[in-house]
């Protein structure tokens, strides 16, 4: 196997950024106390290879707010007409330091937004995704919120990654998953090594077998949904932190009175206004209805439509929930009914 | 058993709309205006085709985008028609528009009424208020292909005579002898000589025979509720009854998330559902 020394990582990032590509990496965001987020990296900035990021890596592919197109009302020959200016696709970035839970969520996002995977023709996502390089940091430790061992190969999953870095003394063993990964380990920043791959973390588990049907059976048990969502504030943090949540809003912003832009931004099914209709009718007026939809989308509806669970066990919604809602306890309560 | 097909019908409709212009505005009722529009690109207009029941998104760039049923029939190649009730931010902005104004459109979207499967059958239509918009498209399509279908019975209701849309069409439907059409109002008016009574009651008095028939209903939720009860009383089975659902929508292509009822998206799996399909969905309407 190949090995890269810890102190060679900055040079690897410089190499990756060399062609003008944006490199996203886990970084302490400067205006925070010590929040680690995936953010565009520039030379000289430290990278947190040992920390967990507060939010997932999805912002590299689905920006929190994205301009879809610009528009303008033009006067020409005494007539008004509309000018539409589609956004130019961005170059694919490099995602360095993703975790297995980030990388495996790409399959779900691809199924929706990436034509090559059967998704919708979404030029913004497709532009960023088509040449994306994902360098994943394998987890040899985990915390009490992690539960990726519940799904597939757990911490040993390679789906979505091009190259996996296993932490060992003074550096990382590098295992390519794709041709792009193989090409990278040929760089002379990497050396041959006889070291063994380290033991990977074993996380907490939840049982999701049968949940797809069980959810439908329990859909009408509103007391259950009120019970499991009792602490929920409906703040939407869980959706923003989630690597697989992808729902969005679309809105127009004017700059002056003749031109503007249409944007999409992250949204959350936990928000009251998400399904609020103009008439005042809301099919999900209570937090319990909205939390039920959140669980249903992840563990029943998406699996029914796309064959995959919309959760990778990253635990970010558990770590970050201001009210202490633990999706694993919810799943256990549902499974015990 | 019939199943609702999987999402994906709108996969070719991008989030980028097509430019269009309003050619005519018709004041239907105090709250409803009908907008006829054409794509600015003549090639786009010539290539445009859809089926009754499909929906479209009309934008006023700067105000936003809203979803409407297409109320013109597929045979109408000169324009696309949306009938818009003034209720929220975008529809209020739309009501400011007049002929010549520029808008943007994404259409057609969603699954239509399965009219080809209805050939040879009797058709019963029960519409209420602005819910008549997709049924106008359907009814005009049926009349365009009159020989393909059996008996056609239709009732269209509104609260008062002033709330009934499509005055010119109603006159024609009442005049024709190849369709039994009744316009009805909840409460009468000195100038109104027609039927007074709610849609389900009028429907029952028309006593449409359920054998080899389908019924289509669209309107306010309370009307749909009682119309479904009336249809059941008349002997219509759940797979003979069709309706269209409304939900708050944004993307229209099954991505943005909000219009789901269970695992189905109204924008791509609907808006047309059979009553049998609806009953298989979680109760979250």
Coordinates of C-alpha atoms in Angstrom, one line a residue:
Chain A
X1 CA 0.0 0.0 0.0
X2 CA 1.1 3.6 -0.4
X3 CA 1.7 6.0 2.5
X4 CA 1.6 9.8 2.8
X5 CA 3.2 11.6 5.7
X6 CA 1.1 14.0 7.7
X7 CA 3.4 16.8 6.8
X8 CA 3.0 16.1 3.1
X9 CA -0.7 16.7 3.2
X10 CA -0.4 20.5 2.5
X11 CA 1.7 19.7 -0.6
X12 CA -1.0 17.2 -1.7
X13 CA -3.6 19.9 -1.3
X14 CA -1.5 22.4 -3.2
X15 CA -1.1 19.8 -6.0
X16 CA -4.9 19.3 -6.1
X17 CA -5.5 23.0 -6.2
X18 CA -2.8 23.5 -8.8
X19 CA -5.1 23.4 -11.8
X20 CA -7.3 26.1 -10.3
X21 CA -9.7 23.6 -8.8
X22 CA -11.4 24.5 -5.5
X23 CA -10.3 22.2 -2.7
X24 CA -12.8 21.8 0.1
X25 CA -11.3 20.6 3.4
X26 CA -12.3 20.5 7.1
X27 CA -11.1 23.8 8.6
X28 CA -11.6 25.8 11.7
X29 CA -13.7 28.6 10.4
X30 CA -11.9 31.8 11.3
X31 CA -14.8 33.8 12.7
X32 CA -15.9 31.0 15.0
X33 CA -14.6 29.7 18.3
X34 CA -13.5 26.3 17.0
X35 CA -16.3 25.1 14.7
X36 CA -14.9 22.8 12.0
X37 CA -16.6 23.0 8.7
X38 CA -15.9 21.9 5.1
X39 CA -14.8 25.1 3.4
X40 CA -12.7 26.1 0.4
X41 CA -9.1 25.8 1.4
X42 CA -6.2 28.1 0.4
X43 CA -2.5 27.4 0.6
X44 CA -1.1 27.9 4.1
X45 CA -4.3 27.3 5.9
X46 CA -4.3 24.4 8.5
X47 CA -6.6 21.4 7.8
X48 CA -8.3 19.5 10.6
X49 CA -7.7 15.8 9.7
X50 CA -8.7 14.6 13.2
X51 CA -11.9 16.5 13.8
X52 CA -15.5 15.9 12.8
X53 CA -17.2 18.7 10.9
X54 CA -20.3 20.3 12.4
X55 CA -22.1 20.2 9.0
X56 CA -21.7 17.6 6.2
X57 CA -19.7 18.1 3.0
X58 CA -22.8 18.5 0.8
X59 CA -22.2 22.3 0.5
X60 CA -19.4 21.5 -1.9
X61 CA -22.1 20.1 -4.3
X62 CA -25.3 21.8 -3.2
X63 CA -24.4 25.3 -2.0
X64 CA -26.7 26.6 0.7
X65 CA -27.8 29.3 -1.7
X66 CA -27.2 28.9 -5.5
X67 CA -28.1 31.2 -8.3
X68 CA -30.0 29.4 -11.0
X69 CA -30.2 32.2 -13.5
X70 CA -30.2 35.9 -13.8
X71 CA -32.9 37.8 -15.5
X72 CA -33.6 41.3 -16.7
X73 CA -36.4 43.3 -18.3
X74 CA -34.9 45.1 -21.3
X75 CA -36.4 47.9 -23.4
X76 CA -35.6 47.4 -27.1
X77 CA -37.3 49.1 -30.0
X78 CA -40.1 50.4 -27.8
X79 CA -40.8 46.8 -26.6
X80 CA -40.0 45.2 -23.3
X81 CA -38.5 41.8 -23.4
X82 CA -37.0 39.4 -20.9
X83 CA -33.3 38.4 -20.9
X84 CA -32.4 35.1 -19.1
X85 CA -28.9 34.4 -18.2
X86 CA -28.3 30.8 -17.1
X87 CA -25.5 30.2 -14.6
X88 CA -22.3 28.9 -16.1
X89 CA -21.5 25.4 -14.6
X90 CA -18.6 25.6 -12.1
X91 CA -15.6 23.4 -12.4
X92 CA -15.7 20.2 -10.3
X93 CA -14.0 20.7 -6.9
X94 CA -11.9 18.4 -4.8
X95 CA -13.4 17.2 -1.5
X96 CA -10.6 16.4 0.9
X97 CA -11.2 14.9 4.3
X98 CA -14.7 13.7 3.7
X99 CA -15.8 10.9 6.0
X100 CA -17.3 7.7 4.8
X101 CA -20.7 9.0 5.9
X102 CA -20.3 12.1 3.6
X103 CA -19.0 10.1 0.6
X104 CA -21.8 7.4 0.7
X105 CA -24.5 10.1 0.7
X106 CA -23.4 11.1 -2.8
X107 CA -25.2 8.1 -4.2
X108 CA -28.5 9.4 -2.9
X109 CA -27.8 13.0 -4.2
X110 CA -26.6 11.6 -7.6
X111 CA -29.8 9.6 -8.0
X112 CA -31.7 12.9 -7.8
X113 CA -29.4 15.6 -9.4
X114 CA -26.9 13.8 -11.6
X115 CA -28.1 12.6 -15.1
X116 CA -25.3 10.0 -15.3
X117 CA -26.9 8.3 -12.3
X118 CA -30.4 8.6 -13.6
X119 CA -31.1 11.9 -11.9
X120 CA -32.6 15.1 -13.1
X121 CA -30.6 17.3 -15.4
X122 CA -29.4 19.8 -12.9
X123 CA -26.6 21.8 -14.5
X124 CA -25.2 23.2 -11.2
X125 CA -24.9 19.9 -9.4
X126 CA -23.8 18.0 -12.6
X127 CA -21.0 20.6 -13.2
X128 CA -19.6 20.2 -9.7
X129 CA -20.2 16.4 -9.6
X130 CA -18.9 15.3 -13.0
X131 CA -15.2 15.6 -12.2
X132 CA -15.4 15.6 -8.4
X133 CA -12.5 14.0 -6.6
X134 CA -13.3 12.7 -3.1
X135 CA -10.5 11.9 -0.7
X136 CA -12.0 10.3 2.3
X137 CA -10.5 10.0 5.8
X138 CA -11.3 6.6 7.3
X139 CA -12.5 6.6 10.9
X140 CA -10.5 4.7 13.4
X141 CA -12.4 6.3 16.2
X142 CA -15.9 7.5 16.6
X143 CA -18.1 9.3 19.1
X144 CA -21.3 8.4 20.9
X145 CA -23.4 10.0 18.1
X146 CA -21.9 8.0 15.2
X147 CA -24.1 5.1 13.9
X148 CA -22.8 4.4 10.4
X149 CA -22.1 0.7 11.4
X150 CA -25.9 0.4 11.0
X151 CA -25.6 0.7 7.2
X152 CA -23.8 -1.6 4.7
X153 CA -20.1 -1.9 5.4
X154 CA -20.2 0.9 7.9
X155 CA -16.8 2.6 8.4
X156 CA -15.3 0.3 5.7
X157 CA -17.6 1.6 3.0
X158 CA -15.8 2.8 -0.1
X159 CA -18.8 4.0 -2.2
X160 CA -18.5 7.6 -3.2
X161 CA -14.7 7.9 -2.5
X162 CA -11.9 8.0 -5.0
X163 CA -9.1 7.6 -2.4
X164 CA -9.3 6.5 1.2
X165 CA -6.7 7.6 3.7
X166 CA -6.3 5.5 6.8
X167 CA -4.7 7.2 9.7
X168 CA -1.5 5.5 11.0
X169 CA 1.5 6.8 12.9
X170 CA 2.8 10.1 11.4
X171 CA 0.6 9.9 8.3
X172 CA -2.0 7.9 6.3
X173 CA -2.1 4.7 4.3
X174 CA -3.7 5.5 1.0
X175 CA -6.0 3.1 -0.8
X176 CA -7.4 4.1 -4.2
X177 CA -11.0 3.2 -5.0
X178 CA -11.2 4.7 -8.6
X179 CA -8.8 5.5 -11.4
X180 CA -8.6 9.1 -10.1
X181 CA -7.4 7.7 -6.8
X182 CA -4.9 5.4 -8.4
X183 CA -3.4 8.3 -10.3
X184 CA -3.1 10.4 -7.1
X185 CA -1.1 7.7 -5.2
X186 CA 1.4 7.6 -8.0
X187 CA 2.5 11.1 -7.0
X188 CA 5.9 11.1 -5.3
X189 CA 4.3 12.6 -2.2
X190 CA 3.3 8.9 -1.6
X191 CA 5.7 6.1 -0.8
X192 CA 5.4 2.4 -0.6
X193 CA 4.6 1.1 2.8
X194 CA 4.3 -2.3 4.5
X195 CA 2.2 -1.0 7.3
X196 CA -1.1 -2.8 8.0
X197 CA -4.4 -1.0 7.6
X198 CA -5.6 0.1 11.1
X199 CA -8.7 -1.2 12.8
X200 CA -11.7 0.8 11.9
X201 CA -14.2 2.2 14.4
X202 CA -17.3 0.3 15.4
X203 CA -20.2 2.6 16.0
X204 CA -23.5 2.3 17.7
X205 CA -26.2 0.6 15.6
X206 CA -29.9 1.0 14.8
X207 CA -32.0 -1.7 13.2
X208 CA -33.6 -0.3 10.0
X209 CA -34.8 -3.7 8.5
X210 CA -38.5 -3.6 7.9
X211 CA -38.7 0.1 8.7
X212 CA -40.1 1.0 5.3
X213 CA -43.3 -1.0 5.8
X214 CA -43.4 -0.4 9.6
X215 CA -43.5 3.3 9.1
X216 CA -46.5 3.0 6.8
X217 CA -48.3 0.8 9.3
X218 CA -47.6 3.4 12.1
X219 CA -48.3 6.5 9.9
X220 CA -51.7 7.2 11.5
X221 CA -50.5 6.7 15.1
X222 CA -50.3 10.4 15.7
X223 CA -49.7 9.9 19.4
X224 CA -46.5 8.0 18.6
X225 CA -45.3 10.9 16.4
X226 CA -46.2 13.5 19.0
X227 CA -44.3 11.4 21.6
X228 CA -41.1 11.1 19.5
X229 CA -41.1 14.7 18.4
X230 CA -42.0 16.2 21.8
X231 CA -38.7 17.9 22.3
X232 CA -38.3 19.0 18.7
X233 CA -38.2 22.8 18.1
X234 CA -38.8 22.5 14.4
X235 CA -35.6 24.6 13.8
X236 CA -34.4 22.6 10.8
X237 CA -30.8 22.2 12.0
X238 CA -31.0 18.5 11.4
X239 CA -31.7 19.0 7.7
X240 CA -29.0 21.5 7.2
X241 CA -26.4 19.3 8.9
X242 CA -27.5 16.1 7.1
X243 CA -25.3 14.9 4.2
X244 CA -28.4 13.4 2.4
X245 CA -31.1 16.0 3.0
X246 CA -31.5 17.9 -0.2
X247 CA -34.9 19.7 -0.2
X248 CA -34.8 23.2 -1.5
X249 CA -36.7 26.4 -1.8
X250 CA -36.8 28.6 -5.0
X251 CA -37.1 32.4 -4.8
X252 CA -36.5 35.5 -6.8
X253 CA -34.3 38.4 -5.6
X254 CA -34.4 41.8 -7.4
X255 CA -31.5 44.1 -7.6
X256 CA -33.0 47.4 -8.6
X257 CA -36.4 47.2 -10.4
X258 CA -35.3 45.9 -13.8
X259 CA -33.1 42.9 -13.0
X260 CA -32.7 40.1 -10.5
X261 CA -31.9 36.5 -10.0
X262 CA -33.7 33.3 -9.3
X263 CA -32.0 31.2 -6.6
X264 CA -32.5 28.0 -4.7
X265 CA -31.5 27.5 -1.1
X266 CA -31.5 24.7 1.4
X267 CA -34.9 24.2 2.9
X268 CA -36.3 21.8 5.6
X269 CA -39.5 19.8 5.9
X270 CA -39.4 20.8 9.6
X271 CA -40.5 24.4 8.7
X272 CA -44.2 25.2 9.1
X273 CA -44.1 27.3 5.9
X274 CA -42.5 24.5 3.8
X275 CA -46.0 23.1 3.0
X276 CA -48.2 26.0 3.9
X277 CA -50.6 26.8 1.1
X278 CA -51.9 30.2 0.1
X279 CA -55.4 29.3 1.3
X280 CA -54.0 28.9 4.8
X281 CA -54.3 25.1 4.7
X282 CA -51.2 23.2 5.8
X283 CA -51.1 19.4 5.3
X284 CA -48.4 19.2 8.1
X285 CA -49.5 21.8 10.6
X286 CA -48.0 20.2 13.7
X287 CA -44.3 19.5 14.5
X288 CA -45.4 15.8 14.9
X289 CA -46.6 15.8 11.2
X290 CA -43.4 17.3 10.0
X291 CA -41.1 15.1 12.0
X292 CA -43.1 12.1 10.8
X293 CA -42.4 13.2 7.2
X294 CA -38.7 13.6 8.0
X295 CA -38.5 10.0 9.3
X296 CA -40.8 8.8 6.5
X297 CA -38.7 10.4 3.7
X298 CA -35.5 8.9 5.0
X299 CA -36.6 5.4 5.9
X300 CA -39.7 4.7 3.9
X301 CA -40.5 7.0 1.0
X302 CA -37.0 7.4 -0.4
X303 CA -36.3 3.6 -0.1
X304 CA -39.6 2.9 -1.9
X305 CA -38.7 5.3 -4.7
X306 CA -35.0 4.9 -5.0
X307 CA -34.0 1.7 -3.1
X308 CA -31.8 3.5 -0.6
X309 CA -32.1 4.8 2.9
X310 CA -31.6 8.6 3.1
X311 CA -29.4 8.4 6.2
X312 CA -25.7 7.5 6.5
X313 CA -25.5 7.4 10.3
X314 CA -23.2 10.4 10.5
X315 CA -24.8 11.5 13.8
X316 CA -24.5 15.2 13.0
X317 CA -28.3 15.7 13.6
X318 CA -27.8 14.2 17.0
X319 CA -24.7 16.1 18.0
X320 CA -26.1 19.4 16.8
X321 CA -29.8 19.2 17.9
X322 CA -30.4 22.0 20.4
X323 CA -33.2 20.0 22.0
X324 CA -31.5 16.7 22.2
X325 CA -33.6 14.8 19.7
X326 CA -31.8 11.5 18.9
X327 CA -33.0 9.9 15.6
X328 CA -31.7 6.5 16.8
X329 CA -34.1 6.6 19.8
X330 CA -36.9 7.5 17.5
X331 CA -36.1 4.6 15.2
X332 CA -35.9 2.2 18.2
X333 CA -39.3 3.5 19.5
X334 CA -40.9 3.0 16.1
X335 CA -39.3 -0.5 15.8
X336 CA -40.6 -1.5 19.2
X337 CA -44.2 -0.7 18.4
Chain B
X1 CA -54.6 -3.3 -9.3
X2 CA -53.6 -0.1 -10.8
X3 CA -50.5 1.5 -9.4
X4 CA -49.1 5.0 -9.6
X5 CA -46.1 5.1 -11.8
X6 CA -42.7 6.2 -10.4
X7 CA -41.4 9.7 -10.5
X8 CA -39.5 11.0 -13.5
X9 CA -42.1 12.2 -16.0
X10 CA -40.8 15.8 -15.7
X11 CA -37.1 14.9 -16.0
X12 CA -36.7 17.0 -19.1
X13 CA -38.2 20.2 -17.6
X14 CA -35.3 22.3 -16.4
X15 CA -35.6 24.9 -13.6
X16 CA -34.8 27.5 -16.3
X17 CA -38.2 28.6 -17.7
X18 CA -39.1 29.6 -21.3
X19 CA -39.9 33.2 -22.1
X20 CA -43.6 33.8 -23.0
X21 CA -45.9 36.7 -23.6
X22 CA -49.5 37.3 -22.6
X23 CA -51.8 37.7 -25.5
X24 CA -55.1 38.1 -23.8
X25 CA -56.6 38.5 -20.3
X26 CA -60.2 37.4 -19.5
X27 CA -61.9 38.5 -16.3
X28 CA -63.8 35.4 -15.4
X29 CA -65.0 36.3 -11.9
X30 CA -64.1 39.0 -9.4
X31 CA -61.2 36.8 -8.2
X32 CA -60.3 34.8 -11.3
X33 CA -58.6 35.9 -14.5
X34 CA -57.7 33.7 -17.4
X35 CA -54.3 34.4 -19.1
X36 CA -53.6 33.3 -22.7
X37 CA -49.9 33.2 -23.5
X38 CA -47.6 32.2 -26.2
X39 CA -43.9 31.2 -26.0
X40 CA -41.7 33.9 -27.5
X41 CA -39.9 31.2 -29.5
X42 CA -42.2 30.3 -32.3
X43 CA -40.5 26.9 -32.6
X44 CA -41.2 26.2 -29.0
X45 CA -44.9 27.2 -29.5
X46 CA -45.2 24.9 -32.5
X47 CA -43.7 22.0 -30.7
X48 CA -45.7 22.4 -27.5
X49 CA -48.0 19.6 -26.7
X50 CA -49.7 18.3 -23.6
X51 CA -52.6 16.3 -22.3
X52 CA -55.6 17.4 -20.2
X53 CA -54.9 17.4 -16.5
X54 CA -51.2 18.5 -16.9
X55 CA -50.0 21.5 -15.1
X56 CA -47.5 24.3 -15.7
X57 CA -45.5 26.9 -13.8
X58 CA -45.9 30.5 -14.6
X59 CA -43.4 33.1 -13.4
X60 CA -43.3 36.7 -13.0
X61 CA -39.6 37.1 -12.8
X62 CA -39.0 39.0 -9.6
X63 CA -42.2 38.0 -7.9
X64 CA -41.9 34.2 -8.3
X65 CA -43.4 31.2 -9.8
X66 CA -46.7 29.4 -9.2
X67 CA -48.3 26.2 -10.4
X68 CA -51.5 26.2 -12.4
X69 CA -53.6 23.7 -14.3
X70 CA -53.6 24.2 -18.0
X71 CA -57.2 25.2 -18.8
X72 CA -57.0 25.2 -22.6
X73 CA -57.4 22.0 -24.6
X74 CA -54.5 20.2 -26.4
X75 CA -56.1 21.0 -29.7
X76 CA -55.6 24.8 -29.0
X77 CA -52.2 25.4 -30.7
X78 CA -52.3 29.2 -30.7
X79 CA -51.9 29.7 -27.0
X80 CA -51.6 28.1 -23.6
X81 CA -54.2 29.1 -21.0
X82 CA -54.0 29.4 -17.2
X83 CA -56.9 30.5 -15.1
X84 CA -55.5 32.2 -12.0
X85 CA -57.3 33.0 -8.7
X86 CA -55.9 36.0 -6.9
X87 CA -54.9 34.6 -3.5
X88 CA -51.2 35.1 -2.7
X89 CA -48.1 37.1 -3.6
X90 CA -47.5 35.6 -7.1
X91 CA -51.1 35.4 -8.1
X92 CA -51.6 39.0 -7.0
X93 CA -48.7 40.1 -9.2
X94 CA -50.1 38.0 -12.1
X95 CA -53.4 39.9 -11.7
X96 CA -51.6 43.1 -12.4
X97 CA -50.6 41.8 -15.9
X98 CA -52.2 42.7 -19.2
X99 CA -51.8 41.7 -22.8
X100 CA -48.3 42.2 -24.1
X101 CA -46.6 41.7 -20.7
X102 CA -43.7 39.3 -20.5
X103 CA -43.7 36.2 -18.3
X104 CA -41.8 32.9 -18.1
X105 CA -43.3 29.4 -18.2
X106 CA -42.3 25.8 -17.5
X107 CA -44.8 23.3 -18.9
X108 CA -46.2 20.7 -19.3
X109 CA -45.7 18.9 -16.0
X110 CA -47.3 16.0 -14.3
X111 CA -49.4 13.1 -15.3
X112 CA -52.6 13.8 -17.3
X113 CA -56.0 12.2 -17.1
X114 CA -55.7 8.8 -18.7
X115 CA -58.1 9.8 -21.5
X116 CA -56.9 7.1 -23.9
X117 CA -57.9 4.4 -21.4
X118 CA -61.4 6.0 -21.2
X119 CA -62.2 5.5 -24.9
X120 CA -65.6 4.0 -25.3
X121 CA -66.7 4.9 -21.7
X122 CA -69.3 7.3 -20.4
X123 CA -67.7 10.3 -18.7
X124 CA -69.0 12.1 -15.6
X125 CA -67.4 15.5 -14.7
X126 CA -68.0 17.4 -11.5
X127 CA -66.2 20.7 -11.0
X128 CA -66.3 23.4 -8.5
X129 CA -64.9 27.0 -8.5
X130 CA -61.4 27.3 -9.9
X131 CA -61.2 23.5 -9.9
X132 CA -63.0 23.7 -13.2
X133 CA -59.8 24.8 -14.9
X134 CA -58.3 21.3 -15.6
X135 CA -61.8 20.0 -16.3
X136 CA -62.4 22.6 -19.0
X137 CA -59.3 21.3 -20.7
X138 CA -60.6 17.8 -20.3
X139 CA -64.1 18.5 -21.4
X140 CA -63.0 20.4 -24.5
X141 CA -60.7 17.5 -25.4
X142 CA -63.5 15.0 -25.0
X143 CA -65.7 17.2 -27.3
X144 CA -62.8 17.4 -29.8
X145 CA -62.9 13.6 -29.9
X146 CA -66.6 13.2 -29.3
X147 CA -67.0 10.0 -31.2
X148 CA -64.4 8.2 -28.9
X149 CA -66.5 8.5 -25.8
X150 CA -70.0 7.5 -24.6
X151 CA -72.4 9.7 -22.8
X152 CA -70.9 12.9 -21.2
X153 CA -72.5 14.4 -18.2
X154 CA -71.0 17.4 -16.5
X155 CA -71.9 19.6 -13.5
X156 CA -70.0 22.8 -12.7
X157 CA -70.8 24.7 -9.5
X158 CA -69.8 27.9 -7.7
X159 CA -71.0 29.8 -4.7
X160 CA -72.9 32.5 -6.7
X161 CA -73.5 33.1 -10.4
X162 CA -70.8 35.8 -10.4
X163 CA -68.3 33.1 -9.3
X164 CA -68.8 30.8 -12.3
X165 CA -65.9 31.0 -14.8
X166 CA -65.9 30.3 -18.5
X167 CA -69.2 32.0 -19.5
X168 CA -68.8 31.5 -23.2
X169 CA -67.9 27.8 -22.8
X170 CA -70.9 27.2 -20.5
X171 CA -73.3 28.7 -23.1
X172 CA -71.9 26.3 -25.7
X173 CA -72.0 23.3 -23.4
X174 CA -75.6 24.1 -22.5
X175 CA -76.5 24.5 -26.1
X176 CA -74.9 21.3 -27.4
X177 CA -77.1 18.1 -27.4
X178 CA -74.1 15.7 -27.3
X179 CA -73.4 16.6 -23.7
X180 CA -75.6 17.0 -20.6
X181 CA -74.2 20.0 -18.8
X182 CA -75.6 21.8 -15.7
X183 CA -74.1 24.9 -14.1
X184 CA -75.3 25.3 -10.6
X185 CA -74.8 27.8 -7.7
X186 CA -75.0 27.4 -4.0
X187 CA -77.2 30.4 -3.6
X188 CA -79.3 32.0 -6.3
X189 CA -79.6 35.5 -7.5
X190 CA -82.5 37.4 -9.2
X191 CA -80.8 37.3 -12.5
X192 CA -80.0 33.5 -12.2
X193 CA -82.5 31.2 -13.8
X194 CA -80.4 28.1 -13.7
X195 CA -79.9 25.3 -11.1
X196 CA -79.5 26.2 -7.4
X197 CA -77.9 23.5 -5.3
X198 CA -74.5 22.1 -4.4
X199 CA -72.5 20.0 -6.9
X200 CA -72.9 16.6 -5.1
X201 CA -76.7 17.1 -5.0
X202 CA -77.0 18.1 -8.6
X203 CA -74.7 15.2 -9.6
X204 CA -77.0 12.7 -7.8
X205 CA -80.1 14.2 -9.5
X206 CA -78.4 13.6 -12.9
X207 CA -78.0 9.9 -11.7
X208 CA -75.1 8.9 -14.0
X209 CA -75.0 5.1 -14.5
X210 CA -71.7 3.7 -13.2
X211 CA -71.5 0.8 -15.6
X212 CA -68.6 1.4 -18.1
X213 CA -68.2 5.0 -16.8
X214 CA -65.5 7.1 -15.2
X215 CA -66.1 10.1 -13.0
X216 CA -63.7 13.1 -12.7
X217 CA -64.0 15.7 -9.9
X218 CA -61.9 18.7 -9.1
X219 CA -62.8 21.6 -6.8
X220 CA -62.6 22.8 -3.2
X221 CA -61.8 20.1 -0.6
X222 CA -65.3 20.1 0.9
X223 CA -66.9 19.7 -2.5
X224 CA -64.6 16.8 -3.4
X225 CA -65.4 15.1 -0.1
X226 CA -69.2 15.1 -0.6
X227 CA -68.8 14.5 -4.4
X228 CA -66.9 11.3 -3.6
X229 CA -69.6 10.2 -1.2
X230 CA -72.2 10.9 -3.9
X231 CA -70.3 8.9 -6.5
X232 CA -70.0 6.0 -4.1
X233 CA -73.7 6.2 -3.5
X234 CA -74.3 6.1 -7.3
X235 CA -72.2 2.9 -7.5
X236 CA -68.9 4.2 -8.8
X237 CA -65.9 2.1 -7.6
X238 CA -62.7 3.7 -6.5
X239 CA -60.9 2.9 -9.7
X240 CA -63.6 4.6 -11.7
X241 CA -63.1 8.0 -9.9
X242 CA -60.3 10.4 -10.7
X243 CA -59.3 13.7 -9.1
X244 CA -56.4 16.1 -9.1
X245 CA -54.5 17.1 -6.0
X246 CA -53.0 20.5 -5.2
X247 CA -50.0 21.0 -3.0
X248 CA -47.5 23.8 -2.5
X249 CA -44.9 23.2 -5.2
X250 CA -41.6 24.8 -6.1
X251 CA -39.5 22.8 -8.5
X252 CA -42.2 20.8 -10.3
X253 CA -39.8 18.0 -11.0
X254 CA -39.9 15.8 -7.9
X255 CA -36.7 17.2 -6.3
X256 CA -37.5 20.1 -3.9
X257 CA -39.5 17.8 -1.6
X258 CA -42.6 19.6 -0.4
X259 CA -45.5 18.2 -2.5
X260 CA -45.1 14.6 -1.4
X261 CA -48.1 12.6 -0.1
X262 CA -46.3 9.6 1.3
X263 CA -43.8 8.4 -1.3
X264 CA -45.7 10.1 -4.2
X265 CA -45.0 13.6 -5.5
X266 CA -48.0 15.5 -6.7
X267 CA -45.9 17.3 -9.3
X268 CA -44.6 14.1 -11.0
X269 CA -46.8 11.2 -9.8
X270 CA -49.9 13.5 -10.0
X271 CA -51.6 15.8 -10.0
X272 CA -54.1 13.3 -11.4
X273 CA -54.8 10.3 -9.1
X274 CA -57.5 7.7 -9.1
X275 CA -59.5 7.4 -5.9
X276 CA -58.0 3.9 -5.5
X277 CA -54.5 5.3 -5.8
X278 CA -55.3 8.0 -3.3
X279 CA -56.6 5.5 -0.8
X280 CA -53.3 3.7 -0.9
X281 CA -51.4 6.8 0.2
X282 CA -50.9 7.9 3.8
X283 CA -53.7 10.1 5.0
X284 CA -51.9 13.5 4.8
X285 CA -54.0 15.7 2.6

